[in-house]
Short mmCIF file of C-alpha atoms in Angstrom, two decimals:
data_model
loop_
_atom_site.label_atom_id
_atom_site.label_comp_id
_atom_site.label_asym_id
_atom_site.label_seq_id
_atom_site.Cartn_x
_atom_site.Cartn_y
_atom_site.Cartn_z
CA MET A 1 -0.04 -0.13 0.11
CA ALA A 2 1.51 3.59 -0.90
CA PRO A 3 2.03 5.67 2.26
CA SER A 4 -0.34 8.65 2.63
CA ARG A 5 -0.72 10.60 5.80
CA CYS A 6 -3.70 12.37 4.76
CA GLN A 7 -6.82 10.74 3.24
CA ARG A 8 -10.24 12.06 1.99
CA PHE A 9 -13.79 11.50 1.26
CA VAL A 10 -16.70 13.81 -0.37
CA LEU A 11 -20.20 12.63 0.72
CA LEU A 12 -22.97 13.65 -1.55
CA PRO A 13 -26.70 13.06 -0.80
CA THR A 14 -29.03 11.73 -3.51
CA THR A 15 -32.70 10.82 -3.77
CA MET A 16 -33.72 7.56 -5.48
CA ALA A 17 -36.98 6.44 -6.68
CA THR A 18 -38.00 4.67 -3.40
CA ALA A 19 -37.30 8.06 -1.62
CA CYS A 20 -34.55 6.12 0.42
CA PHE A 21 -31.50 8.72 1.37
CA LEU A 22 -28.42 6.98 0.23
CA THR A 23 -24.79 8.64 0.39
CA VAL A 24 -22.42 8.35 -2.49
CA LEU A 25 -18.92 8.35 -1.23
CA LEU A 26 -16.15 9.80 -3.40
CA LEU A 27 -12.31 9.35 -2.62
CA ALA A 28 -10.13 12.40 -3.23
CA LEU A 29 -6.24 11.66 -3.31
CA CYS A 30 -4.35 13.76 -0.45
CA ALA A 31 -2.60 16.16 -2.72
CA ALA A 32 -5.11 16.93 -5.20
CA PRO A 33 -7.59 19.87 -5.09
CA ALA A 34 -11.09 19.30 -4.03
CA PRO A 35 -13.29 17.70 -6.56
CA ALA A 36 -15.28 19.44 -9.24
CA GLN A 37 -18.57 18.52 -7.65
CA ALA A 38 -17.55 20.12 -4.17
CA ALA A 39 -16.21 22.97 -6.02
CA ARG A 40 -19.37 23.78 -7.72
CA ALA A 41 -21.52 23.16 -4.61
CA LEU A 42 -19.48 25.73 -2.44
CA THR A 43 -19.23 29.60 -2.10
CA PRO A 44 -15.79 30.68 -1.58
CA GLY A 45 -15.21 33.43 0.97
CA ARG A 46 -18.70 32.93 2.72
CA ALA A 47 -18.14 31.41 6.07
CA GLY A 48 -20.41 29.87 8.78
CA ALA A 49 -19.91 28.49 12.24
CA VAL A 50 -17.01 26.22 13.19
CA THR A 51 -17.90 23.63 15.80
CA LYS A 52 -14.93 21.40 17.64
CA ALA A 53 -15.25 18.87 20.20
CA GLN A 54 -12.88 19.47 23.12
CA GLN A 55 -12.52 18.10 26.78
CA GLY A 56 -12.36 20.75 29.13
CA GLY A 57 -14.77 23.60 30.71
CA THR A 58 -17.39 23.22 33.41
CA GLY A 59 -20.84 22.34 33.64
CA SER A 60 -22.80 21.75 30.66
CA ASN A 61 -20.33 23.12 28.48
CA ALA A 62 -17.92 20.31 29.58
CA THR A 63 -20.82 17.85 29.11
CA ALA A 64 -21.54 19.10 25.51
CA ALA A 65 -17.81 18.92 24.75
CA ALA A 66 -17.59 15.33 25.80
CA ALA A 67 -20.50 14.14 24.00
CA ALA A 68 -19.46 15.80 20.95
CA ALA A 69 -15.94 14.21 21.18
CA ASP A 70 -17.62 10.99 21.83
CA GLU A 71 -19.28 11.33 18.59
CA TYR A 72 -16.04 11.08 16.78
CA LEU A 73 -14.31 8.72 19.26
CA ALA A 74 -16.88 5.83 19.58
CA PRO A 75 -17.17 4.93 15.66
CA HIS A 76 -13.51 5.04 15.52
CA ASN A 77 -12.97 2.61 18.54
CA GLN A 78 -15.47 0.21 17.39
CA ALA A 79 -13.79 -0.16 14.37
CA ARG A 80 -10.74 -0.81 16.21
CA ALA A 81 -11.90 -3.29 18.38
CA ALA A 82 -13.61 -5.32 15.60
CA VAL A 83 -9.69 -6.12 14.67
CA GLY A 84 -8.23 -6.24 18.30
CA VAL A 85 -6.85 -2.77 18.24
CA PRO A 86 -6.60 -0.85 21.48
CA PRO A 87 -8.99 2.24 21.64
CA LEU A 88 -7.64 5.85 20.91
CA ARG A 89 -7.93 8.84 23.33
CA TRP A 90 -9.52 11.66 22.56
CA SER A 91 -6.85 14.46 22.52
CA ALA A 92 -7.97 18.41 23.23
CA ASP A 93 -4.79 19.42 21.60
CA LEU A 94 -5.31 17.79 18.41
CA ALA A 95 -9.00 18.85 18.26
CA SER A 96 -8.07 22.47 18.96
CA THR A 97 -5.58 22.03 16.05
CA ALA A 98 -7.91 20.66 13.52
CA ALA A 99 -10.41 23.48 14.39
CA ALA A 100 -8.04 26.01 13.53
CA VAL A 101 -7.19 24.25 10.56
CA VAL A 102 -11.02 24.03 9.13
CA ALA A 103 -11.80 27.44 10.39
CA GLN A 104 -8.65 28.85 8.08
CA GLN A 105 -10.13 26.67 5.25
CA GLN A 106 -13.51 27.91 5.60
CA ARG A 107 -12.51 31.63 5.53
CA GLN A 108 -9.86 31.61 3.00
CA VAL A 109 -10.77 28.92 0.54
CA GLY A 110 -14.42 28.04 0.94
CA CYS A 111 -14.18 24.96 2.90
CA THR A 112 -12.26 22.94 0.45
CA PHE A 113 -9.77 20.04 1.50
CA VAL A 114 -6.30 21.19 3.20
CA ASP A 115 -3.19 19.71 2.24
CA MET A 116 -1.77 18.01 5.23
CA GLY A 117 0.92 16.16 3.59
CA GLY A 118 3.49 18.15 5.68
CA SER A 119 1.71 17.55 9.01
CA PRO A 120 3.47 15.34 11.72
CA TYR A 121 0.18 13.84 12.18
CA GLY A 122 -1.98 11.45 10.54
CA ALA A 123 -5.34 13.07 8.71
CA ASN A 124 -8.58 11.95 7.48
CA GLN A 125 -10.69 14.50 5.84
CA GLY A 126 -14.38 14.25 4.88
CA TRP A 127 -16.37 16.77 2.76
CA ALA A 128 -20.18 16.60 2.91
CA SER A 129 -22.79 18.59 0.60
CA TYR A 130 -25.23 18.74 3.86
CA ARG A 131 -24.73 18.85 7.70
CA ALA A 132 -23.04 15.59 8.14
CA ARG A 133 -22.99 14.18 11.88
CA PRO A 134 -19.66 13.18 12.97
CA ALA A 135 -20.39 9.55 13.26
CA GLU A 136 -21.97 9.50 9.74
CA VAL A 137 -18.25 11.09 8.41
CA VAL A 138 -16.27 8.13 10.43
CA ALA A 139 -18.61 5.48 9.22
CA SER A 140 -17.52 6.50 5.67
CA TRP A 141 -13.87 6.27 6.18
CA VAL A 142 -14.51 2.88 8.38
CA ALA A 143 -16.67 1.67 4.86
CA GLN A 144 -13.28 1.59 3.09
CA GLY A 145 -12.46 -1.58 5.25
CA ARG A 146 -14.55 -3.64 2.61
CA TYR A 147 -11.82 -3.29 0.16
CA TYR A 148 -8.86 -3.96 2.52
CA THR A 149 -7.30 -7.47 2.90
CA HIS A 150 -5.53 -7.81 5.98
CA ALA A 151 -3.64 -11.17 5.20
CA ASN A 152 -1.37 -9.21 2.39
CA ASN A 153 -2.14 -5.67 3.40
CA THR A 154 -3.31 -5.14 0.06
CA CYS A 155 -6.36 -2.67 -0.96
CA ALA A 156 -8.75 -4.14 -3.76
CA PRO A 157 -7.62 -2.67 -7.33
CA GLY A 158 -8.99 0.71 -8.32
CA ARG A 159 -10.28 1.10 -4.68
CA GLN A 160 -8.51 3.39 -1.65
CA CYS A 161 -8.26 2.07 1.64
CA GLY A 162 -6.02 4.75 3.51
CA THR A 163 -8.98 6.48 5.50
CA TYR A 164 -9.78 2.94 6.94
CA THR A 165 -6.35 2.10 7.52
CA GLN A 166 -5.41 5.04 9.70
CA VAL A 167 -8.80 4.68 11.75
CA VAL A 168 -7.27 0.96 12.87
CA TRP A 169 -3.79 1.87 12.85
CA ARG A 170 -2.50 0.13 15.89
CA ARG A 171 0.42 2.81 16.97
CA SER A 172 -1.77 5.70 16.61
CA ALA A 173 -2.88 6.20 20.23
CA GLU A 174 -5.09 9.64 20.02
CA VAL A 175 -7.44 11.38 17.89
CA GLY A 176 -8.84 14.96 18.06
CA CYS A 177 -11.25 16.04 15.37
CA ALA A 178 -13.35 19.16 14.25
CA GLN A 179 -15.85 20.21 11.57
CA ALA A 180 -16.39 23.84 9.89
CA ASN A 181 -20.04 24.42 8.66
CA CYS A 182 -20.13 25.91 5.69
CA ALA A 183 -22.52 28.69 4.51
CA THR A 184 -23.87 26.50 1.78
CA VAL A 185 -24.73 23.92 4.74
CA ALA A 186 -21.76 21.69 3.57
CA THR A 187 -19.55 20.16 6.17
CA LEU A 188 -15.71 20.02 6.21
CA THR A 189 -14.45 17.49 8.80
CA LEU A 190 -10.97 16.81 9.82
CA CYS A 191 -9.68 14.26 12.29
CA LEU A 192 -5.86 14.25 13.30
CA TYR A 193 -4.01 11.21 14.66
CA ASN A 194 -0.76 10.78 16.90
CA PRO A 195 1.50 9.01 16.18
CA HIS A 196 0.57 9.19 12.50
CA GLY A 197 -0.45 5.92 10.52
CA ASN A 198 -0.16 4.64 6.87
CA VAL A 199 3.42 3.94 7.16
CA GLN A 200 5.07 2.33 3.92
CA GLY A 201 5.53 -1.51 4.12
CA GLN A 202 3.75 -2.00 7.56
CA SER A 203 0.51 -3.42 8.26
CA PRO A 204 -2.06 -1.44 10.25
CA TYR A 205 -2.37 -4.14 12.75
#
């Protein structure tokens, strides 16, 4: 598997004849610009609210922050438990860094993906054309696992597995995440991992 510390997903809702709600997942490479679908749906220069999940504070604020953090952490650790990997810890420092990054993307480039190639952390990014919940975004990353074969540490031809392997990377010990809510009701999500995963030649677990 080729090494990449930064992985991206685009989530686009669509309506079928049966009125069911489906999510189409499109993978974008780390160094590539945001897909054309995302660029057309966003309005650069218009900012919305930035939300971040951090532990700390007192009273109801602390409770809300812990609940928000768990929306990211729980699906990560469910996926890790499924392959016998220890759970991640929530990092308020990583969450704060992620919040600063998505806020900058929101203000300056209209909530498009950021190039995290030079970051010391692992990074998973997700863009949705609607107000996506954190657990939904993490689930889209975990869904890549269907294409991953652990026996020979490979991904199915024509598929990408990098967001999944970062989620379950054994040596990654902590995670922190944040979202930017864009003016177009789109959502940009970023999770940072320390230590980073997706090291060339190594199996995630």
